[in-house]
Short mmCIF file of C-alpha atoms (C1' of nucleotides) in Angstrom, two decimals:
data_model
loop_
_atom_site.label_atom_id
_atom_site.label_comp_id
_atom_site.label_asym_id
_atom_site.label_seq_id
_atom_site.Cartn_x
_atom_site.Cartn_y
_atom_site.Cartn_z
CA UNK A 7 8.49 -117.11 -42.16
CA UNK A 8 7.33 -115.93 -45.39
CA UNK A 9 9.03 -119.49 -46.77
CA UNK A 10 6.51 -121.09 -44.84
CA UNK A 11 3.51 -119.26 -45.63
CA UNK A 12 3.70 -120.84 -49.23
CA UNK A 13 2.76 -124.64 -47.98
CA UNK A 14 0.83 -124.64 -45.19
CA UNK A 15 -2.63 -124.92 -45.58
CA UNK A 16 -5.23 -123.81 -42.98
CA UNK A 17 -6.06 -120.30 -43.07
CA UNK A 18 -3.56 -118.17 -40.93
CA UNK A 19 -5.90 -115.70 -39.41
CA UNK A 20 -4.47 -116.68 -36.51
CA UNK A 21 -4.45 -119.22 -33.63
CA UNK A 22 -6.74 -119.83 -30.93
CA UNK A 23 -7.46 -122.87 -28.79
CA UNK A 24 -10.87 -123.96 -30.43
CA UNK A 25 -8.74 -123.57 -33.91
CA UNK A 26 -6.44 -126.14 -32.30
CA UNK A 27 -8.72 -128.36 -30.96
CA UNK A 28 -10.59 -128.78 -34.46
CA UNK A 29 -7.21 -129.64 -36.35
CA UNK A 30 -6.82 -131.93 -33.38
CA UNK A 31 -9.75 -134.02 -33.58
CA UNK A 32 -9.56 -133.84 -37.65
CA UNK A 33 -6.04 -134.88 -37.97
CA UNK A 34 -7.00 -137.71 -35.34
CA UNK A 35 -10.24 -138.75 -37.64
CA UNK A 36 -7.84 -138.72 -40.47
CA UNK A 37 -4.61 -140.94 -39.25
CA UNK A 38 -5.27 -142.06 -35.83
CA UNK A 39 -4.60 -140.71 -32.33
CA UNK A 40 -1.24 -142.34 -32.55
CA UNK A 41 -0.40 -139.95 -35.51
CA UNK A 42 -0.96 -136.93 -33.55
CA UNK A 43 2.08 -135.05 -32.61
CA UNK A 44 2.14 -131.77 -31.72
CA UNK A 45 4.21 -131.19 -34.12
CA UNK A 46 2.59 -132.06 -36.87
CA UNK A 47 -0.75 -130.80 -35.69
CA UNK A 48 1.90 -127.24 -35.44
CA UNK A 49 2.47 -128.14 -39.42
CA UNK A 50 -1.36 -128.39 -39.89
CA UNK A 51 -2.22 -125.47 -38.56
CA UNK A 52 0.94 -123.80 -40.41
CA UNK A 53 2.52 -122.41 -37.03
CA UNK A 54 5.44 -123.71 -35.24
CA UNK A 55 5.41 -126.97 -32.74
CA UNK A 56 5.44 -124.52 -28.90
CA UNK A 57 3.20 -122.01 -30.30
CA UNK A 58 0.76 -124.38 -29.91
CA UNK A 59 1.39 -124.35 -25.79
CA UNK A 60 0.06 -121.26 -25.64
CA UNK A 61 -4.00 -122.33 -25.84
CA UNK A 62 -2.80 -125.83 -24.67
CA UNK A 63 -1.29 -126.34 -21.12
CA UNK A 64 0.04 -130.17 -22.45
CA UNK A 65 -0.82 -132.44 -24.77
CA UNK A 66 -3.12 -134.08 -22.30
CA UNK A 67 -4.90 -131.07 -21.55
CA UNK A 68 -5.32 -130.85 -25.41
CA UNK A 69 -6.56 -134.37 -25.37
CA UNK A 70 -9.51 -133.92 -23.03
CA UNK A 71 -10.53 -130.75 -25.14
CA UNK A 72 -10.61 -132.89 -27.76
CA UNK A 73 -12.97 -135.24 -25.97
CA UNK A 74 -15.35 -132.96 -24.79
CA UNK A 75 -15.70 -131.50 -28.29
CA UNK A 76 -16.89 -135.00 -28.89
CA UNK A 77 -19.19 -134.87 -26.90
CA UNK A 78 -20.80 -131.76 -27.93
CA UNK A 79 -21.70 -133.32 -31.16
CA UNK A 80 -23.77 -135.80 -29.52
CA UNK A 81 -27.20 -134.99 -29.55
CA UNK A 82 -29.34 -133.73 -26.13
CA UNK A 83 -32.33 -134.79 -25.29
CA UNK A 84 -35.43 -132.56 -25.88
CA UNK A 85 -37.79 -131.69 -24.21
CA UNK A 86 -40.94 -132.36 -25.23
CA UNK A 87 -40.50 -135.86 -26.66
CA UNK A 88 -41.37 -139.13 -24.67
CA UNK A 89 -38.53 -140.66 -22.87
CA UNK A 90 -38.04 -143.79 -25.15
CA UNK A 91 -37.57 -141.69 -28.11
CA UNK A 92 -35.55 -139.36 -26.55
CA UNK A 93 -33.06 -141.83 -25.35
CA UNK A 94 -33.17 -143.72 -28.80
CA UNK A 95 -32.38 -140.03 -30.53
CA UNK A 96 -29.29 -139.43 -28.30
CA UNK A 97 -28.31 -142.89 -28.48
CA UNK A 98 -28.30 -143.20 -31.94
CA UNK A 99 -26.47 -139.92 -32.10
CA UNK A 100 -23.78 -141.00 -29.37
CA UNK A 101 -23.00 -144.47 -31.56
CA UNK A 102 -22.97 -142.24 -34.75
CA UNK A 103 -20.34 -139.97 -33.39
CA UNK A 104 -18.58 -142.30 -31.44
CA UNK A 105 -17.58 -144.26 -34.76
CA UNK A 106 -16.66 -141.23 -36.64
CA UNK A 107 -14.22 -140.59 -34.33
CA UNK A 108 -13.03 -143.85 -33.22
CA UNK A 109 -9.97 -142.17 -31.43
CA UNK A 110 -12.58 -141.21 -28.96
CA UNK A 111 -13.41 -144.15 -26.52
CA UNK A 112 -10.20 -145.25 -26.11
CA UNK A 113 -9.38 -142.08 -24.95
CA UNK A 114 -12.08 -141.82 -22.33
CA UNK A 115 -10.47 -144.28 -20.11
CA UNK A 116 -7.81 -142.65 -18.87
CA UNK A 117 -8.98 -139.33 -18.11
CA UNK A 118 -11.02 -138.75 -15.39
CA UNK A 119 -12.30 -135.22 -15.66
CA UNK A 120 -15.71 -135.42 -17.22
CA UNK A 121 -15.34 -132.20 -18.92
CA UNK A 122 -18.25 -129.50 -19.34
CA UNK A 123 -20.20 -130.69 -22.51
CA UNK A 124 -20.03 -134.38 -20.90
CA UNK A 125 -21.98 -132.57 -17.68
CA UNK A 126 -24.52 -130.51 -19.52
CA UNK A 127 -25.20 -134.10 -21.60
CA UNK A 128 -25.73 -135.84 -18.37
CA UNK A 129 -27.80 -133.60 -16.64
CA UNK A 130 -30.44 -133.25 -19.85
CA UNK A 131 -30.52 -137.08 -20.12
CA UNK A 132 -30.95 -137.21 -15.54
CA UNK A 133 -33.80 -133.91 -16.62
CA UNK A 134 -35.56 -136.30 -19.54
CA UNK A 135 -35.44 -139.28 -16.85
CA UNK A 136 -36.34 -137.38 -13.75
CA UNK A 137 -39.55 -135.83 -15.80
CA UNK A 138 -40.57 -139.50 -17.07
CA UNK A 139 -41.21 -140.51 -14.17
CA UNK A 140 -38.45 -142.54 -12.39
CA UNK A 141 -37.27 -142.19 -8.85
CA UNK A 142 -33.89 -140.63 -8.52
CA UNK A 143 -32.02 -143.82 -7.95
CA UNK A 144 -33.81 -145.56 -10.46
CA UNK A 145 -32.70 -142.32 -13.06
CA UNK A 146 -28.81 -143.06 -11.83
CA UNK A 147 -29.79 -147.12 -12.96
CA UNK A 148 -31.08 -146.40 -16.32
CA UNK A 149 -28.25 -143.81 -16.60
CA UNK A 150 -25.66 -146.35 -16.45
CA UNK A 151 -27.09 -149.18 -17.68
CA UNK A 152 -27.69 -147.00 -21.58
CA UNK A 153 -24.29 -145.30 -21.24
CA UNK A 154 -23.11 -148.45 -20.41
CA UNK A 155 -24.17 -150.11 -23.45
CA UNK A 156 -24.16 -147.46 -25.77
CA UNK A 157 -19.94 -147.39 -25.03
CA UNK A 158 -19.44 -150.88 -24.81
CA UNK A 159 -21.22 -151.20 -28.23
CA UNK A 160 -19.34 -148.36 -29.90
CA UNK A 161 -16.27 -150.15 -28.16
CA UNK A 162 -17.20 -153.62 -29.79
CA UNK A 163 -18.31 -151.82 -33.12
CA UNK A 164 -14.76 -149.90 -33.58
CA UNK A 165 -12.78 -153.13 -33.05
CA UNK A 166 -14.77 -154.75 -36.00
CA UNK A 167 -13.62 -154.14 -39.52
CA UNK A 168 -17.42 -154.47 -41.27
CA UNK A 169 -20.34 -151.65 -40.98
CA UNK A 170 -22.75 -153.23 -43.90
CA UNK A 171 -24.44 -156.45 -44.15
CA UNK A 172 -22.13 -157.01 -47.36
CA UNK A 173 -18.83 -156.13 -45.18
CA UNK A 174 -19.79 -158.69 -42.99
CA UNK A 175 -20.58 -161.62 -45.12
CA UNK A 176 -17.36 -160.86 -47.06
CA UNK A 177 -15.24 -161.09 -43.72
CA UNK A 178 -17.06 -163.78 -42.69
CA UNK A 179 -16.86 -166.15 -45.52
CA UNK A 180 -13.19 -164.58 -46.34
CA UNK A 181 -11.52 -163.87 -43.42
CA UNK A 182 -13.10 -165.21 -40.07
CA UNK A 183 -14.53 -168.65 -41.28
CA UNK A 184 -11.21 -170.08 -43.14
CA UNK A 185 -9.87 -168.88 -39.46
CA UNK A 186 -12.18 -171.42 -37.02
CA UNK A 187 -11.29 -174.83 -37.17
CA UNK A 188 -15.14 -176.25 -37.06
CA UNK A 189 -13.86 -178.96 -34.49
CA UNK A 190 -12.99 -176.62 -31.93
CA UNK A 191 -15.10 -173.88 -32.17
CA UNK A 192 -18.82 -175.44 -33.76
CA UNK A 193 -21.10 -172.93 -32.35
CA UNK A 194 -18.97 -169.80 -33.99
CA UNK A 195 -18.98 -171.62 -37.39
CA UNK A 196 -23.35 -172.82 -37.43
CA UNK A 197 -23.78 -168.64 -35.96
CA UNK A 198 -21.13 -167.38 -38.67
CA UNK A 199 -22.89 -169.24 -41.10
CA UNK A 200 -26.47 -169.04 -39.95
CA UNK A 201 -26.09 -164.99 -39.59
CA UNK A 202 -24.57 -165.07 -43.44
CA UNK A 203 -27.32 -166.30 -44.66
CA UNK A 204 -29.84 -164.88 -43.05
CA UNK A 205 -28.23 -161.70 -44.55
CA UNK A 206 -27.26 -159.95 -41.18
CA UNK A 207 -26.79 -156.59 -41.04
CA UNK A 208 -24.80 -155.49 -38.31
CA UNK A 209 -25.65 -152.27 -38.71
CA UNK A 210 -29.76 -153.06 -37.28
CA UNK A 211 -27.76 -154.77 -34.32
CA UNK A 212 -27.54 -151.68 -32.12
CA UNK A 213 -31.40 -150.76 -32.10
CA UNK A 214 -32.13 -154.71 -30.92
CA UNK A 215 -30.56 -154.39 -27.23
CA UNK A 216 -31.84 -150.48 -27.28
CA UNK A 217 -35.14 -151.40 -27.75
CA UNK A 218 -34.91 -154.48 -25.37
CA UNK A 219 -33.50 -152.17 -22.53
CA UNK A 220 -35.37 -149.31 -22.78
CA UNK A 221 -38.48 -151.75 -22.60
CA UNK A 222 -37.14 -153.24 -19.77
CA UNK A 223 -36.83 -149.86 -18.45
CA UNK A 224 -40.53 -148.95 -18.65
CA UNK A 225 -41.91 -150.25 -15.86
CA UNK A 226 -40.14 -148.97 -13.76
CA UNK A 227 -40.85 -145.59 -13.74
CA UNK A 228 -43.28 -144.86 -10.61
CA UNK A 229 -46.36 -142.34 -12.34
CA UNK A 230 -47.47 -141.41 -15.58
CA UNK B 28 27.27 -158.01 -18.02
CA UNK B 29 28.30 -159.22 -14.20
CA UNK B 30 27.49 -155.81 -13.15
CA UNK B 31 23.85 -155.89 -14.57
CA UNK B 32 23.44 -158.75 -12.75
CA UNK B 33 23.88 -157.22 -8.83
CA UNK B 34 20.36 -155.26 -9.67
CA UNK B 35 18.39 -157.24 -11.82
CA UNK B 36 14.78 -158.31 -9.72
CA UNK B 37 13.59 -160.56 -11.86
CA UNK B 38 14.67 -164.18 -12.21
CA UNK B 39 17.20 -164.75 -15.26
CA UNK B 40 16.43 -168.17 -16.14
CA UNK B 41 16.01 -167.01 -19.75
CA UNK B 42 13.69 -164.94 -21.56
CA UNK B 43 10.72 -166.28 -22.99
CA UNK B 44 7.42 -164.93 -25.05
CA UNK B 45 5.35 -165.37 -21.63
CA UNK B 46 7.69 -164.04 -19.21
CA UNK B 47 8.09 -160.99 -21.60
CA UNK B 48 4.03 -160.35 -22.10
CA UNK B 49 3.75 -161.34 -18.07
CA UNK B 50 5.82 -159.18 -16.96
CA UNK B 51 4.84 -156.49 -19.48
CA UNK B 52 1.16 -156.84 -18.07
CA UNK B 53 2.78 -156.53 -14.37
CA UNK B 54 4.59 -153.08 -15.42
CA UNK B 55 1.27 -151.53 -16.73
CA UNK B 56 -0.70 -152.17 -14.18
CA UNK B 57 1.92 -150.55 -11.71
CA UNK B 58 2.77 -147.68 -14.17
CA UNK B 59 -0.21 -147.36 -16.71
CA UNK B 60 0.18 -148.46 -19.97
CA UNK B 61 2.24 -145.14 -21.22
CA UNK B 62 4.86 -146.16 -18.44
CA UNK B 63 5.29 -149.45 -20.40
CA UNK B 64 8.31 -148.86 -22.58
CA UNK B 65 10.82 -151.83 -24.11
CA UNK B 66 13.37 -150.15 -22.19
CA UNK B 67 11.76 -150.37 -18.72
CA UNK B 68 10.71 -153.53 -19.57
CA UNK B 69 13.43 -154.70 -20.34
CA UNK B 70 14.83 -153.65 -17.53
CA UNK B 71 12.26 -155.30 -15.53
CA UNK B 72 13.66 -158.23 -16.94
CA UNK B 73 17.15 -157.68 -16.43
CA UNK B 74 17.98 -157.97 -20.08
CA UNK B 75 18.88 -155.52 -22.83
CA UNK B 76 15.76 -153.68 -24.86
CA UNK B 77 16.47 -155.07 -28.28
CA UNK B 78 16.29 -158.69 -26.82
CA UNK B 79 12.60 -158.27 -26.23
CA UNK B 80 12.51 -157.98 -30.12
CA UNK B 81 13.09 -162.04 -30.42
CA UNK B 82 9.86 -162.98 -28.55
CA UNK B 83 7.88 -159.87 -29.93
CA UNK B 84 7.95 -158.88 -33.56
CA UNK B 85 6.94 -154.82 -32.14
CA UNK B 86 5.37 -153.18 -29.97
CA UNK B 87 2.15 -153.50 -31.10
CA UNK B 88 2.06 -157.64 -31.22
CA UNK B 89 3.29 -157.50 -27.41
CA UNK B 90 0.22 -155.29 -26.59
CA UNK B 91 -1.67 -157.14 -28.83
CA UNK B 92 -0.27 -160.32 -27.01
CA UNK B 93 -1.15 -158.52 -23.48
CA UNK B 94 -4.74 -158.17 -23.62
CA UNK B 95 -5.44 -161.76 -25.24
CA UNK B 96 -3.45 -163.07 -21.68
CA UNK B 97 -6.27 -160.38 -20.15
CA UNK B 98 -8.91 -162.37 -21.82
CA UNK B 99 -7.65 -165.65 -20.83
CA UNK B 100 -8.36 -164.30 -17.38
CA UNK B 101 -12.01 -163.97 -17.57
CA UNK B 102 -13.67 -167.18 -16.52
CA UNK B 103 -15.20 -169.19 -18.85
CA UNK B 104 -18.84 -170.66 -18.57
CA UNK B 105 -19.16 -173.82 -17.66
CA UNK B 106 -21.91 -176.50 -18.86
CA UNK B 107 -23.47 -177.64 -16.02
CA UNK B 108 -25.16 -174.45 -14.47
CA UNK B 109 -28.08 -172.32 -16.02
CA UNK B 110 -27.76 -170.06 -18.29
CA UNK B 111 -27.80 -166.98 -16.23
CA UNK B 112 -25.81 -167.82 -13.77
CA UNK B 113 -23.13 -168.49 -16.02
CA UNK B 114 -23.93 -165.32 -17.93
CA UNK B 115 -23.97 -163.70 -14.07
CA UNK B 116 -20.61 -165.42 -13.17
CA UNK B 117 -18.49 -164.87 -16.56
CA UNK B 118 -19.74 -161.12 -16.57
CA UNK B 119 -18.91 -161.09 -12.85
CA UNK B 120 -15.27 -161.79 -13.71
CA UNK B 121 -14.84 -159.91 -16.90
CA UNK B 122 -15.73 -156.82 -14.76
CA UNK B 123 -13.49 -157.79 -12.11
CA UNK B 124 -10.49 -158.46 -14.64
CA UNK B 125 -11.04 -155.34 -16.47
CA UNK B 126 -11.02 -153.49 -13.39
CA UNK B 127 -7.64 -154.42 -12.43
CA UNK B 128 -5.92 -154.07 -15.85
CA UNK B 129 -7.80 -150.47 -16.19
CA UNK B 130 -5.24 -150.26 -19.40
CA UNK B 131 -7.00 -153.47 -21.45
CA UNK B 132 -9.68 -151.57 -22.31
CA UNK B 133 -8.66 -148.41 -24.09
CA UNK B 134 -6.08 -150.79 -25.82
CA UNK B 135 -9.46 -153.40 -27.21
CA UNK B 136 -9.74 -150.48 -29.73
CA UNK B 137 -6.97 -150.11 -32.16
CA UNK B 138 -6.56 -154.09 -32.28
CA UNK B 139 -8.44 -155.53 -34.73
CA UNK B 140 -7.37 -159.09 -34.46
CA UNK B 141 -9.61 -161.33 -31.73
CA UNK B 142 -6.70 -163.64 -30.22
CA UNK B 143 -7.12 -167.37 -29.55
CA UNK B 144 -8.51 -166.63 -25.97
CA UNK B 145 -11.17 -164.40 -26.90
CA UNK B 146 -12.77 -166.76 -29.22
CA UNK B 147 -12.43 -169.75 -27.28
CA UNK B 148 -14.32 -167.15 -25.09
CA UNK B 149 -16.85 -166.12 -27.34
CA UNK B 150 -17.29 -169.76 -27.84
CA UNK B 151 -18.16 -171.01 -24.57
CA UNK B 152 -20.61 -168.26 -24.47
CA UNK B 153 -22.43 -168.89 -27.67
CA UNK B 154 -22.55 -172.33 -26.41
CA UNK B 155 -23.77 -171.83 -23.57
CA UNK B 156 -26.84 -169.87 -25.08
CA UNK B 157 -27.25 -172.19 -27.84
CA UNK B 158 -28.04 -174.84 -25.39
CA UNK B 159 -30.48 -172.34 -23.06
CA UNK B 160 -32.49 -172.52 -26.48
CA UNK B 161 -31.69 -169.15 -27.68
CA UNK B 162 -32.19 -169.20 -31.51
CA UNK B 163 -29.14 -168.54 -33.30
CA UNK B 164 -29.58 -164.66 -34.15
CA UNK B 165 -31.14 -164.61 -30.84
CA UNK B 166 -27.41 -165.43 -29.38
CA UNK B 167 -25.93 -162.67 -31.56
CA UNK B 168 -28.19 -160.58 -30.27
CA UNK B 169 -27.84 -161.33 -26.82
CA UNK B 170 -24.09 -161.79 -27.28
CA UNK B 171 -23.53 -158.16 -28.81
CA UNK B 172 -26.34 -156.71 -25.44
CA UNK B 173 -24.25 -158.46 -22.86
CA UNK B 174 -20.67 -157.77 -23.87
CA UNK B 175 -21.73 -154.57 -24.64
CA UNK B 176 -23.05 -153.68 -21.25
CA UNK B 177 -19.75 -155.16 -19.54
CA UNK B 178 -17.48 -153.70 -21.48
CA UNK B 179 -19.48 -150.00 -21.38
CA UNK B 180 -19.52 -150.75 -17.55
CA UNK B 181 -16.08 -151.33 -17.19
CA UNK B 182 -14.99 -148.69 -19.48
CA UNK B 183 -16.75 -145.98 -17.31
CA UNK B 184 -16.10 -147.38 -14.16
CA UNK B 185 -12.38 -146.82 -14.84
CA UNK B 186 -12.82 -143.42 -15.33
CA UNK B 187 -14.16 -142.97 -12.01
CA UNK B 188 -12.47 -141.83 -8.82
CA UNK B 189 -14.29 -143.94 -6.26
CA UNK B 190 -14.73 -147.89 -5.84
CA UNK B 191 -16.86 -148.21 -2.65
CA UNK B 192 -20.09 -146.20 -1.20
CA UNK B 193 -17.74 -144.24 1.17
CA UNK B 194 -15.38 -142.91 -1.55
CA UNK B 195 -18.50 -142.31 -3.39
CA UNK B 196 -19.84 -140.20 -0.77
CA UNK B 197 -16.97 -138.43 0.03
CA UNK B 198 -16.22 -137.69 -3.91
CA UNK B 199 -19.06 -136.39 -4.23
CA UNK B 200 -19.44 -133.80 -1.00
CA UNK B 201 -16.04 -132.84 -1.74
CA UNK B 202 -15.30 -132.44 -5.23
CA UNK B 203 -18.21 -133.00 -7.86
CA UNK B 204 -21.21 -130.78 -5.62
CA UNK B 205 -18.40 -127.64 -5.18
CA UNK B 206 -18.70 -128.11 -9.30
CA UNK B 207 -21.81 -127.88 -10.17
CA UNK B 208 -24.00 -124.50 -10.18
CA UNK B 209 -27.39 -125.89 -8.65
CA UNK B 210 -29.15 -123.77 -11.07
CA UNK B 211 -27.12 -125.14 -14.17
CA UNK B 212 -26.67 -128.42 -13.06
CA UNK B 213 -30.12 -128.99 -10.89
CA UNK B 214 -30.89 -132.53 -11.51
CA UNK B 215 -27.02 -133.78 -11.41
CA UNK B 216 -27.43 -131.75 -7.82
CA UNK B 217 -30.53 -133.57 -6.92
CA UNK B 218 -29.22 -136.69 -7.99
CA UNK B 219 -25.83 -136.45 -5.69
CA UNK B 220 -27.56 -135.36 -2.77
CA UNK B 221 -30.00 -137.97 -2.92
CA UNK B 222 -27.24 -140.86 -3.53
CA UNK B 223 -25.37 -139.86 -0.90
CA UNK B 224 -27.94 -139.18 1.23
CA UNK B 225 -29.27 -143.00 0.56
CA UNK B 226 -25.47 -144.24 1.32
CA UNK B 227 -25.58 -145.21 -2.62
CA UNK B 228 -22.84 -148.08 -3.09
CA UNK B 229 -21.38 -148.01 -6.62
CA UNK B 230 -20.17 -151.80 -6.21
CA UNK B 231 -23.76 -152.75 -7.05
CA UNK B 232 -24.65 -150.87 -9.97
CA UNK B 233 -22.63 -153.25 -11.60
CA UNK B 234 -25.93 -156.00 -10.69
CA UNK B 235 -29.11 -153.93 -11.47
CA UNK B 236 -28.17 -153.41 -15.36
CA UNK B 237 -27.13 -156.97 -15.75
CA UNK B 238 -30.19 -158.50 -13.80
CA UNK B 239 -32.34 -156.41 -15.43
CA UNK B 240 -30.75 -157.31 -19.21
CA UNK B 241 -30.44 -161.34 -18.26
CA UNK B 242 -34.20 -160.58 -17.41
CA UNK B 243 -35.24 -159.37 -19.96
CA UNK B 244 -33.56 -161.78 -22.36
CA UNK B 245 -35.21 -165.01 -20.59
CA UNK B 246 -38.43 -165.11 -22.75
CA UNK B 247 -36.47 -165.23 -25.78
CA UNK B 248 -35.46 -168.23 -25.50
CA UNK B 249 -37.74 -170.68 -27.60
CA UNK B 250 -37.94 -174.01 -25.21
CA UNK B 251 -36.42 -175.16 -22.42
"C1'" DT C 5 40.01 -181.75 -31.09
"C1'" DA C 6 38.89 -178.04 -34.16
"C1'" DC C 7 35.43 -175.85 -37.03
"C1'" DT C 8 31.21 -174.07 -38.11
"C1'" DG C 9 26.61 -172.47 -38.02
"C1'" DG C 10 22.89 -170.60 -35.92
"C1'" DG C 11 20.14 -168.91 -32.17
"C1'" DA C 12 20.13 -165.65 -28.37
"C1'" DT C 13 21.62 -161.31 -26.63
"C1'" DC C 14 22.78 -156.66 -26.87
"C1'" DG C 15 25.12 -151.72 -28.24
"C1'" DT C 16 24.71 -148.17 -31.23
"C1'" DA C 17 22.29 -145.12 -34.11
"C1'" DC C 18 18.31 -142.72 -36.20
"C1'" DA C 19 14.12 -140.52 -36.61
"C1'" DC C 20 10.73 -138.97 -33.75
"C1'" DT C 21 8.19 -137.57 -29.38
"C1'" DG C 22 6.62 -133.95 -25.50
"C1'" DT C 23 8.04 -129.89 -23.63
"C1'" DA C 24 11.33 -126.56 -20.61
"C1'" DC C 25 13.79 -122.71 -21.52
"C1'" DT C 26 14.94 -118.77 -24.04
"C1'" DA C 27 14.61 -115.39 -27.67
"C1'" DT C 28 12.17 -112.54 -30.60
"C1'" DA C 29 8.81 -109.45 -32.84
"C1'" DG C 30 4.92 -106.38 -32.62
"C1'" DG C 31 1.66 -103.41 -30.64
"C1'" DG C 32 -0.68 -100.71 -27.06
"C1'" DA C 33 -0.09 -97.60 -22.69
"C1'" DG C 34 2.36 -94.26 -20.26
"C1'" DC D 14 10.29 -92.92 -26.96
"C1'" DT D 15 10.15 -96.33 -23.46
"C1'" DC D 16 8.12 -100.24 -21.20
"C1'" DC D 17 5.80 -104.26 -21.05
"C1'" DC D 18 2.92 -107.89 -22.45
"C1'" DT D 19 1.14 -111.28 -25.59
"C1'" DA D 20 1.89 -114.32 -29.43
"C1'" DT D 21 5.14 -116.83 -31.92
"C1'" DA D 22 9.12 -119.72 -32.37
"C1'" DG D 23 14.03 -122.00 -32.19
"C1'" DT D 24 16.93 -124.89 -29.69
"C1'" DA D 25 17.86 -128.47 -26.63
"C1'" DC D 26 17.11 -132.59 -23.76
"C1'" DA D 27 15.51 -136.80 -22.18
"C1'" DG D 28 13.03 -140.50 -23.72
"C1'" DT D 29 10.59 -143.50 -27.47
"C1'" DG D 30 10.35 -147.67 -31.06
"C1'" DT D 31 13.27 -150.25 -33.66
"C1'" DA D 32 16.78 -151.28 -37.92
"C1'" DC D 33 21.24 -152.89 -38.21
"C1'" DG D 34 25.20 -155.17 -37.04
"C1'" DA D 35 28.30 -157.22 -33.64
"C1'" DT D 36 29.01 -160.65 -30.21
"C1'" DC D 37 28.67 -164.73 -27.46
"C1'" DC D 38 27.69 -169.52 -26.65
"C1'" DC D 39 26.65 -174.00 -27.56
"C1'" DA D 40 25.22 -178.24 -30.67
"C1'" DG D 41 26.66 -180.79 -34.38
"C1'" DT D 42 30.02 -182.46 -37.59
"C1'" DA D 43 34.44 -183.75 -39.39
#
DNA sequence: TACTGGGATCGTACACTGTACTATAGGGAG
DNA sequence: CTCCCTATAGTACAGTGTACGATCCCAGTA
């Protein structure tokens, strides 16, 4: 015991389940959700591997903690703001925290349990709707048609190995071009080239089908 | 070896790479993808788990192998038809694929690596836009909007409990309402009352958010 | 025919996983 | 002091991916 107080490295004050969770979702950031054992989330937190089951029922209990904690990073709407900006704000916020911990949307298909942060989020976006003006079922609409897009994009942006305009023409020209023979797939190679050197920046690509939507979205609301 | 053979279900007319990622995709959708182990698999096959390893270099290339077979799934636009309904029909069946491999999605990602049959699909689509007269950051754009929306609609669609209007309903009478405090949760409560009360059927959801995108998307096209 | 080489198949072993069960230490209540 | 309860672990077990080496079988050659 006192051995092991020489090497570990969180403060010892002692354990609780939000100090678990924390370690959880840091270790995660840090080496992937595949390098999360409880064990060596124990060694992290400088405590031994079935302490840990007391402030964690199982490891999938621990797992849709660590989800929800997610999602109380992402920003809620407010208020007093006009619906368009206040679904661009939590947007933006959602596909900024979504790809800081990428762990997270893979995770979020197989539990089912939406989890308590997840239902305050959704009922403050169904609030900002509601007050804008759209009908109820038109609110459930927009509500899956932004979450829908906002997760697929985080999905789409995780699997890609470029965030900056530089990234990406260095992949491109590197990596994915050498890999497209031009006879088979023409359209890939006159886009990857075309978007090089235009100087895309994928990182401007999110706010084009936001915008797009949420002015799609306008009209329908029923009053002012 | 004669003994193995009394209980062995599948057919033993050799292993191959396909019948190994086939029948890999066959034991995850009956199990879930954390039931999928080379053992059971190979004992799906009727062979020993380190012959897997002469088809499959790990693990991670047989997953890797799985969801490009998922992709190959997915119908592919064809020329003839207009743009959106090939957009309508392609995202039809991606939704419908991903819905009954639930697993494919939280797998797309950790893989980095697109697979031959993802960007022979990403090339028919591009394609097919191209020749709608979408400029050619105009088809990124729309690209990145529509898979986005698919893939976000699939992803939380598997993370829900109910398929048709009835399981809706009943879901939500019996389970979600009991949850929420009307007083914390007032617009979620307004929301399921009024869904249910309008017989809401989540089977078209799906429709409105891609209509309404495809809609959207049709004056950006510069002739026609 | 006998020999050989190589591809396919598998058994064993190792480090590692989640966690059930059990044991311990420490502190507050009676 | 005794009793009990909470927090902390150690050990053990079944199961994981897979490295390594052994085995079998068959095509090709002499």
């Amino acid at each position: 015991m006192s051995a092991r107080e020489e090497h570990q490295v969180a403060s010892d004050a002692g354990l609780s389940k939000q100090r678990v969770v924390v370690e959880a979702i840091r270790l995660a950031d840090r080496e992937g959700v595949d390098g999360l054992s409880m064990r060596r989330l124990a060694g992290a937190l400088g405590a031994g591997a079935m302490s840990l089951y007391h402030y964690v029922a199982s490891k999938e209990e621990l797992l849709d903690a660590m989800i929800d904690i997610v999602f109380e990073q992402i920003e809620i709407p407010r208020e007093e703001t006009d619906w368009q900006s206040a679904m661009r704000r939590r947007a933006a916020s959602a596909r900024q925290v979504l790809a800081s911990h990428p762990w997270a949307i893979g995770l979020m298909e197989s539990r089912t349990s939406p989890g308590p942060a997840n239902l305050r989020h959704r009922e403050a976006v169904t609030a900002c709707l509601r007050r804008a003006g759209f009908p109820v079922v038109m609110a459930t609409h927009a509500n899956w048609l932004l979450d829908s897009y906002v997760y697929g994009f985080a999905l789409q942006q995780t699997s890609l190995p470029f965030d900056t305009a530089g990234e990406f023409a260095n992949m491109t020209e590197n990596v994915f071009l050498p890999q497209l023979p031009p006879d088979e797939f023409p359209y890939l190679n006159e886009s990857a080239a075309a978007l090089v050197a235009a100087g895309y920046d994928p990182a401007e690509e999110f706010t084009f089908g936001l915008d797009l939507v949420l002015a799609a979205l306008e009209p329908l609301r029923s009053s002012a």
